[in-house]
Coordinates of C-alpha atoms and ligand atoms in Angstrom, one line a residue:
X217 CA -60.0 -26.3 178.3
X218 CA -58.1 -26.9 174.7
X219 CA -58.5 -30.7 174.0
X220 CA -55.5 -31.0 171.6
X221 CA -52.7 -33.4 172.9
X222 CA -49.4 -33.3 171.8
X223 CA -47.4 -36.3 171.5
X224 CA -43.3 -36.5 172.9
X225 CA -40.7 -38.1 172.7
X226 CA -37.4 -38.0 174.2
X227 CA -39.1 -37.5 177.7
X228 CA -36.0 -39.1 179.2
X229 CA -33.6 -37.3 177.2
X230 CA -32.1 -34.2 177.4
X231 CA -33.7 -32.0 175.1
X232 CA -37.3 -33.7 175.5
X233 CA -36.6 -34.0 179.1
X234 CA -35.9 -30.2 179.3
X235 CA -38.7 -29.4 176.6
X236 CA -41.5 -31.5 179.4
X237 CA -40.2 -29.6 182.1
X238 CA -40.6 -26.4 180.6
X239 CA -43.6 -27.3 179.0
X240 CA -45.5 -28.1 182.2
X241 CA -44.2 -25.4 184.3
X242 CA -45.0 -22.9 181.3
X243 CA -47.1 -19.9 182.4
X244 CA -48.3 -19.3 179.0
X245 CA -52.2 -20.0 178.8
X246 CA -51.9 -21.7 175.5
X247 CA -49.3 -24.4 177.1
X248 CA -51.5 -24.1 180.4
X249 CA -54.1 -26.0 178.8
X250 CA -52.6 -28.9 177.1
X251 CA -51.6 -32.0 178.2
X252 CA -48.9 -33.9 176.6
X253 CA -48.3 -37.6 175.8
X254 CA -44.8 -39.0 176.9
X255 CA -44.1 -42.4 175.0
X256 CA -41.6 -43.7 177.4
X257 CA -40.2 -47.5 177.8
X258 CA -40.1 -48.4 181.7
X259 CA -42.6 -48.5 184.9
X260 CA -39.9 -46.1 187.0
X261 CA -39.9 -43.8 184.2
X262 CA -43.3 -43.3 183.8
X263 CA -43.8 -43.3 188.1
X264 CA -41.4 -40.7 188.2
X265 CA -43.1 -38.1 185.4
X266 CA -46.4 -38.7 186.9
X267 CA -45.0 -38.1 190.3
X268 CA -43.7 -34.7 188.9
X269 CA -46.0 -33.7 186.7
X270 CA -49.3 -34.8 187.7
X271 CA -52.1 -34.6 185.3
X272 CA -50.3 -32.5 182.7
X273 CA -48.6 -35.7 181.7
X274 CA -50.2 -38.9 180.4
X275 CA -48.0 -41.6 179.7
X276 CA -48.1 -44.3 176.9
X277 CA -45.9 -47.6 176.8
X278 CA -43.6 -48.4 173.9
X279 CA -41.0 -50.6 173.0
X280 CA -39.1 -48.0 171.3
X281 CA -38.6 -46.4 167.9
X282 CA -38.4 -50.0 166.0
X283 CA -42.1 -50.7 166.8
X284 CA -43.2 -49.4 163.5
X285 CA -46.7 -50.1 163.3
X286 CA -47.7 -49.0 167.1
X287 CA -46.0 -45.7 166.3
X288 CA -48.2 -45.2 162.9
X289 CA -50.9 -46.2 165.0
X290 CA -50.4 -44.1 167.6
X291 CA -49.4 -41.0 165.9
X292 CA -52.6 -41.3 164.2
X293 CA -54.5 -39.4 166.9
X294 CA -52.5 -36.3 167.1
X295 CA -52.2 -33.0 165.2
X296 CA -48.9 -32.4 166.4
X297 CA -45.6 -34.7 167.5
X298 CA -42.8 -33.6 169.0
X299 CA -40.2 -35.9 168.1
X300 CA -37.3 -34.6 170.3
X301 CA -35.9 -38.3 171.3
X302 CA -33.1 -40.2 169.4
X303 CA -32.8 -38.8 165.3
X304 CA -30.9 -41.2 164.0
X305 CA -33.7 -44.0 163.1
X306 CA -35.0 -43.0 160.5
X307 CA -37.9 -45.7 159.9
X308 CA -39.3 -45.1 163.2
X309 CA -39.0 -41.0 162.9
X310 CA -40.8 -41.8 159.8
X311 CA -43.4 -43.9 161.1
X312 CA -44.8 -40.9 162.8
X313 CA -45.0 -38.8 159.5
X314 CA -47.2 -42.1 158.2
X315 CA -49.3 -41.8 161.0
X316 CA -49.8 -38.0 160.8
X317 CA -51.1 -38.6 157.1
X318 CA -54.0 -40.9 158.0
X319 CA -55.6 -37.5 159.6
X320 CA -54.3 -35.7 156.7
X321 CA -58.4 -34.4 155.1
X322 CA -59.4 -32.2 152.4
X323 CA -60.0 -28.3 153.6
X324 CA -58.5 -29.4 157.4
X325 CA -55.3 -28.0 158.1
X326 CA -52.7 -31.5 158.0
X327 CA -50.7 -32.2 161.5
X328 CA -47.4 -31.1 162.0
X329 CA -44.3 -32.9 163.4
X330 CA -41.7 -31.4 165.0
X331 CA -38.1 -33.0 164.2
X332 CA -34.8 -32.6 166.1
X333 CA -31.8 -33.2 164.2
X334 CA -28.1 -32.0 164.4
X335 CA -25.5 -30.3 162.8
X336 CA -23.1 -33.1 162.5
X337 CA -25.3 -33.8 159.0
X338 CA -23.9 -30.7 157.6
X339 CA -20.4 -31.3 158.3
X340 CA -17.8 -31.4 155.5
X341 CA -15.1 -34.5 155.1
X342 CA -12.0 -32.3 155.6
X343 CA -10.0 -35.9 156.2
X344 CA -11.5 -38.9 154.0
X345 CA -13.4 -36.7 151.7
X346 CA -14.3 -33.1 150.4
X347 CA -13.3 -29.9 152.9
X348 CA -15.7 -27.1 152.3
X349 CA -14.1 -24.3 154.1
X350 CA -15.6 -21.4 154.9
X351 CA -19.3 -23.2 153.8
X352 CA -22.5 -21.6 156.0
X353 CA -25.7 -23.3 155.3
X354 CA -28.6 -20.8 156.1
X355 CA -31.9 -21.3 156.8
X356 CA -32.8 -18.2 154.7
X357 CA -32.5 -20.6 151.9
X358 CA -33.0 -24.0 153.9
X359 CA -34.4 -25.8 150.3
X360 CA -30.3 -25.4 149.2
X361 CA -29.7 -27.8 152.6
X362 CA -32.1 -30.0 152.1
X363 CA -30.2 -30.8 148.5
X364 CA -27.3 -30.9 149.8
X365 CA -27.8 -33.1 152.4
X366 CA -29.9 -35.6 150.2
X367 CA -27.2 -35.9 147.9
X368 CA -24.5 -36.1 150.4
X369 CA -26.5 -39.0 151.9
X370 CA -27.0 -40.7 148.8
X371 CA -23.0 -40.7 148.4
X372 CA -22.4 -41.0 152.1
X373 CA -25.4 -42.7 154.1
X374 CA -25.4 -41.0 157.5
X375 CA -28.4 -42.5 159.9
X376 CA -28.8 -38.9 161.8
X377 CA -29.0 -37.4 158.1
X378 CA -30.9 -40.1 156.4
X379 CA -33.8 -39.7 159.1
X380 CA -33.8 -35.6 159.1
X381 CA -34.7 -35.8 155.1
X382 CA -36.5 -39.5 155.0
X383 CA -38.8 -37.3 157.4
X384 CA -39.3 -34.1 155.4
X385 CA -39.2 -35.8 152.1
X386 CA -42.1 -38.4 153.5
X387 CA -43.6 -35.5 154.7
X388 CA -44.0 -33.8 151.9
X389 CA -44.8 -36.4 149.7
X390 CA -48.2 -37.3 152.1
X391 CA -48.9 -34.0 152.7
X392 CA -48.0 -33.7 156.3
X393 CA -46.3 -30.7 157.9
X394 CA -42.6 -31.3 159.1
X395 CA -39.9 -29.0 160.5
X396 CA -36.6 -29.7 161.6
X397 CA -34.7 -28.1 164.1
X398 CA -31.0 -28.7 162.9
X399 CA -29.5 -28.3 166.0
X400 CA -25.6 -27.0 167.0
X401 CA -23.7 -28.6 169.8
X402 CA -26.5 -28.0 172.8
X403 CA -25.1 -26.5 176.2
X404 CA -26.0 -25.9 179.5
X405 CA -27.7 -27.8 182.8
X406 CA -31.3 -29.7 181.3
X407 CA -33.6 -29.1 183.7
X408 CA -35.6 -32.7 182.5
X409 CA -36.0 -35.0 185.4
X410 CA -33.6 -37.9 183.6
X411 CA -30.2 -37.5 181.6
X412 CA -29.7 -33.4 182.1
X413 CA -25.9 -33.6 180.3
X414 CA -25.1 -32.1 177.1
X415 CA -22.8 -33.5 174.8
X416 CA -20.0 -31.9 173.1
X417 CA -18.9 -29.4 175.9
X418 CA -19.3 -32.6 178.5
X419 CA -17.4 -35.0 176.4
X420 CA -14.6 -32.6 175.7
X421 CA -13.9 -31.6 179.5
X422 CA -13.8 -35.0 180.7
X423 CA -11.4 -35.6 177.4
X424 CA -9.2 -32.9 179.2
X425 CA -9.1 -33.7 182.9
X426 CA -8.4 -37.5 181.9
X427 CA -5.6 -36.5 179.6
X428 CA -4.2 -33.1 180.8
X429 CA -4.2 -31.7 177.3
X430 CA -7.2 -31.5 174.5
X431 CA -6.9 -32.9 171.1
X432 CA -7.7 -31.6 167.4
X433 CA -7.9 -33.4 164.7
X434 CA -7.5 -29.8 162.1
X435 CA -7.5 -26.1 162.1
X436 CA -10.7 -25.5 161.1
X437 CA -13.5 -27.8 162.9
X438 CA -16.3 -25.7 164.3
X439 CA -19.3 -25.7 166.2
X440 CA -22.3 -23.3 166.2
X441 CA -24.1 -23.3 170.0
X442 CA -27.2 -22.9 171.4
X443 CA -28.5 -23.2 175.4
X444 CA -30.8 -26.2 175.7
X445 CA -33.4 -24.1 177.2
X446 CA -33.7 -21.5 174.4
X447 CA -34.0 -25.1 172.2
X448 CA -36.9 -26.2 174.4
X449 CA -38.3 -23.0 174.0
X450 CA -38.0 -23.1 170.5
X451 CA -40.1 -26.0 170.4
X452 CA -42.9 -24.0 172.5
X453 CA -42.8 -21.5 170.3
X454 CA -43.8 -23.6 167.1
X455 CA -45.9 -25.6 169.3
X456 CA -48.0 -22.0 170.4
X457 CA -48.2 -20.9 167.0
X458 CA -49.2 -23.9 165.6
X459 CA -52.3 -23.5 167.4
X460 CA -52.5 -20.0 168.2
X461 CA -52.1 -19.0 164.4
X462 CA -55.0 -19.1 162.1
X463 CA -53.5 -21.1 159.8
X464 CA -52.2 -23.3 162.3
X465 CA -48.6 -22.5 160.9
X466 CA -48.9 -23.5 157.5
X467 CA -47.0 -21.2 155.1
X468 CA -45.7 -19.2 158.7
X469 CA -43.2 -22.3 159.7
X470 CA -41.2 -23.5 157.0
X471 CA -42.3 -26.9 156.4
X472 CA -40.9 -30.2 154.3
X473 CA -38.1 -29.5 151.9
X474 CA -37.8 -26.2 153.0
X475 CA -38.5 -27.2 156.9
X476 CA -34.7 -27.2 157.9
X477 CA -33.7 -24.4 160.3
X478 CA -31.4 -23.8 162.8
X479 CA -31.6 -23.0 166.3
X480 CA -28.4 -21.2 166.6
X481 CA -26.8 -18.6 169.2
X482 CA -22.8 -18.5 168.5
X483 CA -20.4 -20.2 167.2
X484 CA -16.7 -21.3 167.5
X485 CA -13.8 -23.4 166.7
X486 CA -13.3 -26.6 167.9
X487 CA -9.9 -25.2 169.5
X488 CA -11.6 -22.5 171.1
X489 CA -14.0 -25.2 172.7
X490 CA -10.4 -27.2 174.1
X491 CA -8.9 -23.8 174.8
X492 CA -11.5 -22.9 177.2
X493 CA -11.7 -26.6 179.2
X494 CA -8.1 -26.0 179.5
X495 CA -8.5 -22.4 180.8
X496 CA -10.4 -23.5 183.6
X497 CA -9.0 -26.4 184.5
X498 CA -5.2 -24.3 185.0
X499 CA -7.7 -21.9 186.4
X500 CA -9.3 -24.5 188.9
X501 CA -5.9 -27.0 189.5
X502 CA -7.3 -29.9 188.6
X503 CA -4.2 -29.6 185.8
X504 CA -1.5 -30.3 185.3
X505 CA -0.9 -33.1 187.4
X506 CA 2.1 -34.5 188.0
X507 CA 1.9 -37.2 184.6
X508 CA 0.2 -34.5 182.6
X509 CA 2.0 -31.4 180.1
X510 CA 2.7 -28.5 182.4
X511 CA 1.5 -26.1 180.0
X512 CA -1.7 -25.6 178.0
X513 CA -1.3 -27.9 175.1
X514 CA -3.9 -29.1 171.7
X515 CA -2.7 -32.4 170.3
X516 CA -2.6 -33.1 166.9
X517 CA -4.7 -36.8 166.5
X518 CA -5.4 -39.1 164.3
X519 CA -9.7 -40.0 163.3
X520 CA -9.2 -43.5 164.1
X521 CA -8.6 -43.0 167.6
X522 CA -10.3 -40.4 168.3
X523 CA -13.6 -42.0 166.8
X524 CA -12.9 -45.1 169.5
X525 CA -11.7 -42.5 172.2
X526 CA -14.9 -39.7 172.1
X527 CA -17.5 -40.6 169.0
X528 CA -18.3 -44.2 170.3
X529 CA -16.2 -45.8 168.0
X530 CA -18.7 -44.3 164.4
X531 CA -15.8 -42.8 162.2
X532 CA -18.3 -40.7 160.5
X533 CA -19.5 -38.8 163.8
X534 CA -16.0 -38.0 164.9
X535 CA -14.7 -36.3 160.8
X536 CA -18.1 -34.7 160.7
X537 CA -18.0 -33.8 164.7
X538 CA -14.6 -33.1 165.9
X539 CA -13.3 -32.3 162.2
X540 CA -15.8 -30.8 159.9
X541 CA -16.9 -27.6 159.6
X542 CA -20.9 -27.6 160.4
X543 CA -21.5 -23.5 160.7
X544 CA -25.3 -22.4 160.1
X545 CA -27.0 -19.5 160.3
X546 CA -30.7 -19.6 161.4
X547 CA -32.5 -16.1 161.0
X548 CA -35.7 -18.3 161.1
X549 CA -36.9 -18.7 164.7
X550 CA -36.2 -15.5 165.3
X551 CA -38.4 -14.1 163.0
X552 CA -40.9 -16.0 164.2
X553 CA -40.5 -15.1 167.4
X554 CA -37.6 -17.1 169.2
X555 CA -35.3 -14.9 171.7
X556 CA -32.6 -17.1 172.9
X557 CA -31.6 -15.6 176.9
X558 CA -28.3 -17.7 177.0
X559 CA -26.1 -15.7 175.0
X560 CA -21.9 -15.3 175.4
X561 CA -21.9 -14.7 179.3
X562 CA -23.8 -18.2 179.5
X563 CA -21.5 -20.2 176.8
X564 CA -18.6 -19.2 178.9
X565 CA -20.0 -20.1 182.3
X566 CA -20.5 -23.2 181.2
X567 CA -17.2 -24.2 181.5
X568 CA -17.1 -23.9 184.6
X569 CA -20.6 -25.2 185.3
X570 CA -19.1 -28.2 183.2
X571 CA -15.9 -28.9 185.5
X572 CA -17.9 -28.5 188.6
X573 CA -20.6 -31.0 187.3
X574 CA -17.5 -33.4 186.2
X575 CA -15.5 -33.1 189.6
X576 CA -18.9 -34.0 191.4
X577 CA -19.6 -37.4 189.3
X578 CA -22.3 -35.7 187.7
X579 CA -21.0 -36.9 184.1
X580 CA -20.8 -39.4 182.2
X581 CA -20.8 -40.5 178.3
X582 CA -24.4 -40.5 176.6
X583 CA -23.7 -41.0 172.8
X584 CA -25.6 -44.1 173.4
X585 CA -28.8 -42.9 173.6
X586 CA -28.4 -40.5 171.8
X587 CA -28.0 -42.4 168.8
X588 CA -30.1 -44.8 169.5
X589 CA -28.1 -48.1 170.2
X590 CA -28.6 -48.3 173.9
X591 CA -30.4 -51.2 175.0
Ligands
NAP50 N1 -27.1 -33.3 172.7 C1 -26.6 -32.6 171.7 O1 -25.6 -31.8 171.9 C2 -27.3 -32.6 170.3 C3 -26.8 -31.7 169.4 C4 -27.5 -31.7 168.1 C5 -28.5 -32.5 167.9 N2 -29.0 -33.4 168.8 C6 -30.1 -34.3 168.4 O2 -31.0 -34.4 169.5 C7 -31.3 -35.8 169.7 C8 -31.6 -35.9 171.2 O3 -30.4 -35.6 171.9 P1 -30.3 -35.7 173.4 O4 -29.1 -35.0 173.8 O5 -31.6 -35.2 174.1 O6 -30.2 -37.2 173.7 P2 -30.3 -38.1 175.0 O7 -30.3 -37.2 176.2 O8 -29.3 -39.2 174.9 O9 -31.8 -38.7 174.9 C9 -32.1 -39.6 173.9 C10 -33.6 -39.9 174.0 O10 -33.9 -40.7 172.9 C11 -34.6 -41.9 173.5 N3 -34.2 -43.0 172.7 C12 -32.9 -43.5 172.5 N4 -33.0 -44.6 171.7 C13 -34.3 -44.9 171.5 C14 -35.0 -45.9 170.9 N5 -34.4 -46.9 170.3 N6 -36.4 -45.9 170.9 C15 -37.0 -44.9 171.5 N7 -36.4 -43.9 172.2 C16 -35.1 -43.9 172.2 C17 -34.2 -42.0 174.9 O11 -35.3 -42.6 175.6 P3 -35.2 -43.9 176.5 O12 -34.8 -43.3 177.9 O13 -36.5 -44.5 176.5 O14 -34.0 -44.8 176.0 C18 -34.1 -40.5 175.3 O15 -35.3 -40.0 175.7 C19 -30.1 -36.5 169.2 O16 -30.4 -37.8 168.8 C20 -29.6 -35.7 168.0 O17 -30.3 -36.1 166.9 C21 -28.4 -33.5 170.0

């Protein structure tokens, strides 16, 4: 019986949430084995994990990714975190990376964390700033987006950005190892036991059944994709070799300035996105409705409202999200062994998935927690 415990958070959320659930029901021997540590904030929480999981999860109590010292403390008895919860506070993210370096030893492979962090920190300011058209970042050359983004952030703070490179940079400095999935917009059912809703394909639909048409803010606004499953399993993957590997990853997983790769399966344009929400919404007849444009129409909007409207009121979320372009390429994971199963047939089920889910009350607006302000 391996003794190694991973640390998590997120539990709730629905990456981490998907990540535990696939974790636990793994049949992999290597995941069979470990038990993992859910920081999680409330008594229901923690009753219902235990209920589900049994003795594959152990909980620990936190007040939350401001309670700096308990987290260096904490993360001090792992060799690897999987910090898969809220990435935009950065002095808690980096909290872990402190506490990861008190178990960094001469000749002992150092302890890894395991970042999530989105694309939205790659996007261009096509609106209040510099347009890059036509700009990839690749993960082939991932040290070329880690300087970019630092200097971007020096010139245009972003708390999702400043935590991705506050992490890796720390990381480096005390000799921890760090990675950071950069991830695209994230689709498809979670299959955690808490918040199992995406975000930009969720946020977008309901945009379109309240209004009967879909908005843009330019031409050129993209997203790459990925299945939140394959992401979970991405995180398995680093997780198995990390302790499969004989040297525990190191030099095999890009790590620190270089430890920025992406976790993506397609991509499209932000009209493309609204096209298809209209599609089956005609297709369905929940539109047009009576007050609504009888034909499939994109409206041209301005950032101001559209921030208040679907970004939760941050101006810099809704230029970089629903305006900038963000592509990536990440030939990374699957060299190392990632093999996403949701591929085109999956992205344009979801649509419908989405609608259904939405006509059933299953949705609602998360930005919230994912960002880290809700209470
Ligand atoms: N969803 C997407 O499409 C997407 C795309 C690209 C990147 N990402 C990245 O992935 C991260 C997770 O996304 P998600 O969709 O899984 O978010 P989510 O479903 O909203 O979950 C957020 C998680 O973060 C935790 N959390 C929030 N504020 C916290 C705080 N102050 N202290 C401790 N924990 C806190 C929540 O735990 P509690 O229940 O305890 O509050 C919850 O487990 C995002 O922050 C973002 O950086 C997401």
């Amino acid at each position: 019986m391996a003794t190694e415990r991973i640390l998590l958070t997120g539990a709730t959320g629905y990456v981490g949430g998907t990540f535990l659930d696939r974790f636990v029901k793994s049949e992999d021997p290597t995941i069979k084995a470990l038990i993992i540590d859910a920081l999680t904030r409330t008594d229901e929480v923690e009753q219902k994990l235990k209920e589900a999981y049994g003795n594959r999860i152990n909980t620990i109590r936190w007040a939350g990714l401001t309670d700096l010292e308990f987290i260096e403390k904490t993360a001090a008895n792992y060799d690897i975190v999987v910090n898969v919860g809220s990435g935009f506070i950065a002095d808690g993210a980096k909290a872990f990376v402190k506490g990861l370096a008190r178990r960094v030893k001469p000749k002992a492979p150092a302890p890894w964390i395991l970042h999530i962090s989105g694309c939205t920190n790659l996007g261009d300011k096509p609106i209040t700033g510099v347009a890059h058209p036509g700009r990839v970042f690749d993960d082939a050359n991932s040290r070329a987006t880690y300087d970019w983004c630092k200097e971007e952030d020096e010139r245009t703070p972003y708390p999702q950005r400043t935590t991705e490179i506050g992490v890796l940079t720390l990381a480096d400095e005390l000799g921890v190892n760090a990675v950071s999935l950069n991830a695209p917009a994230i689709f498809g059912e979670g299959t955690g036991l808490f918040n199992t809703q995406g975000i930009i394909v969720p946020v977008l639909m309901r945009y379109v059944v309240m209004k009967g048409y879909g908005f843009k803010l330019n031409d050129t606004a993209n997203f790459d994709w990925v299945h939140v499953e394959d992401l979970a399993d991405a995180y398995i993957l680093l997780v198995k070799l990390i302790l499969e590997r004989y040297d525990r990853g190191i030099g095999h997983i890009p790590s620190g300035k270089d430890g920025i790769i992406h976790p993506s399966v397609g991509r499209v344009l932000h009209t493309e996105i609204l096209e298809r929400c209209l599609d089956v919404c005609f297709a369905d007849g929940v539109l047009p409705r009576e007050d609504t444009p009888r034909e499939k129409r994109i409206v041209q909007k301005g950032l101001q409202e559209i921030a208040d409207e679907v970004a939760a009121g941050m101006l810099d979320l809704a230029e970089s999200g629903w305006a900038g372009n963000k592509a990536m390429t990440g030939t990374v994971l699957p060299r190392l062994g990632w093999k996403p199963r949701h591929l085109e047939e999956a992205w344009a089920k979801d649509f419908h998935d989405e609608l259904k889910a939405l006509k059933e009350n299953r949705r609602g607006y998360v930005f919230d927690s994912c960002v880290g302000t809700k209470a």
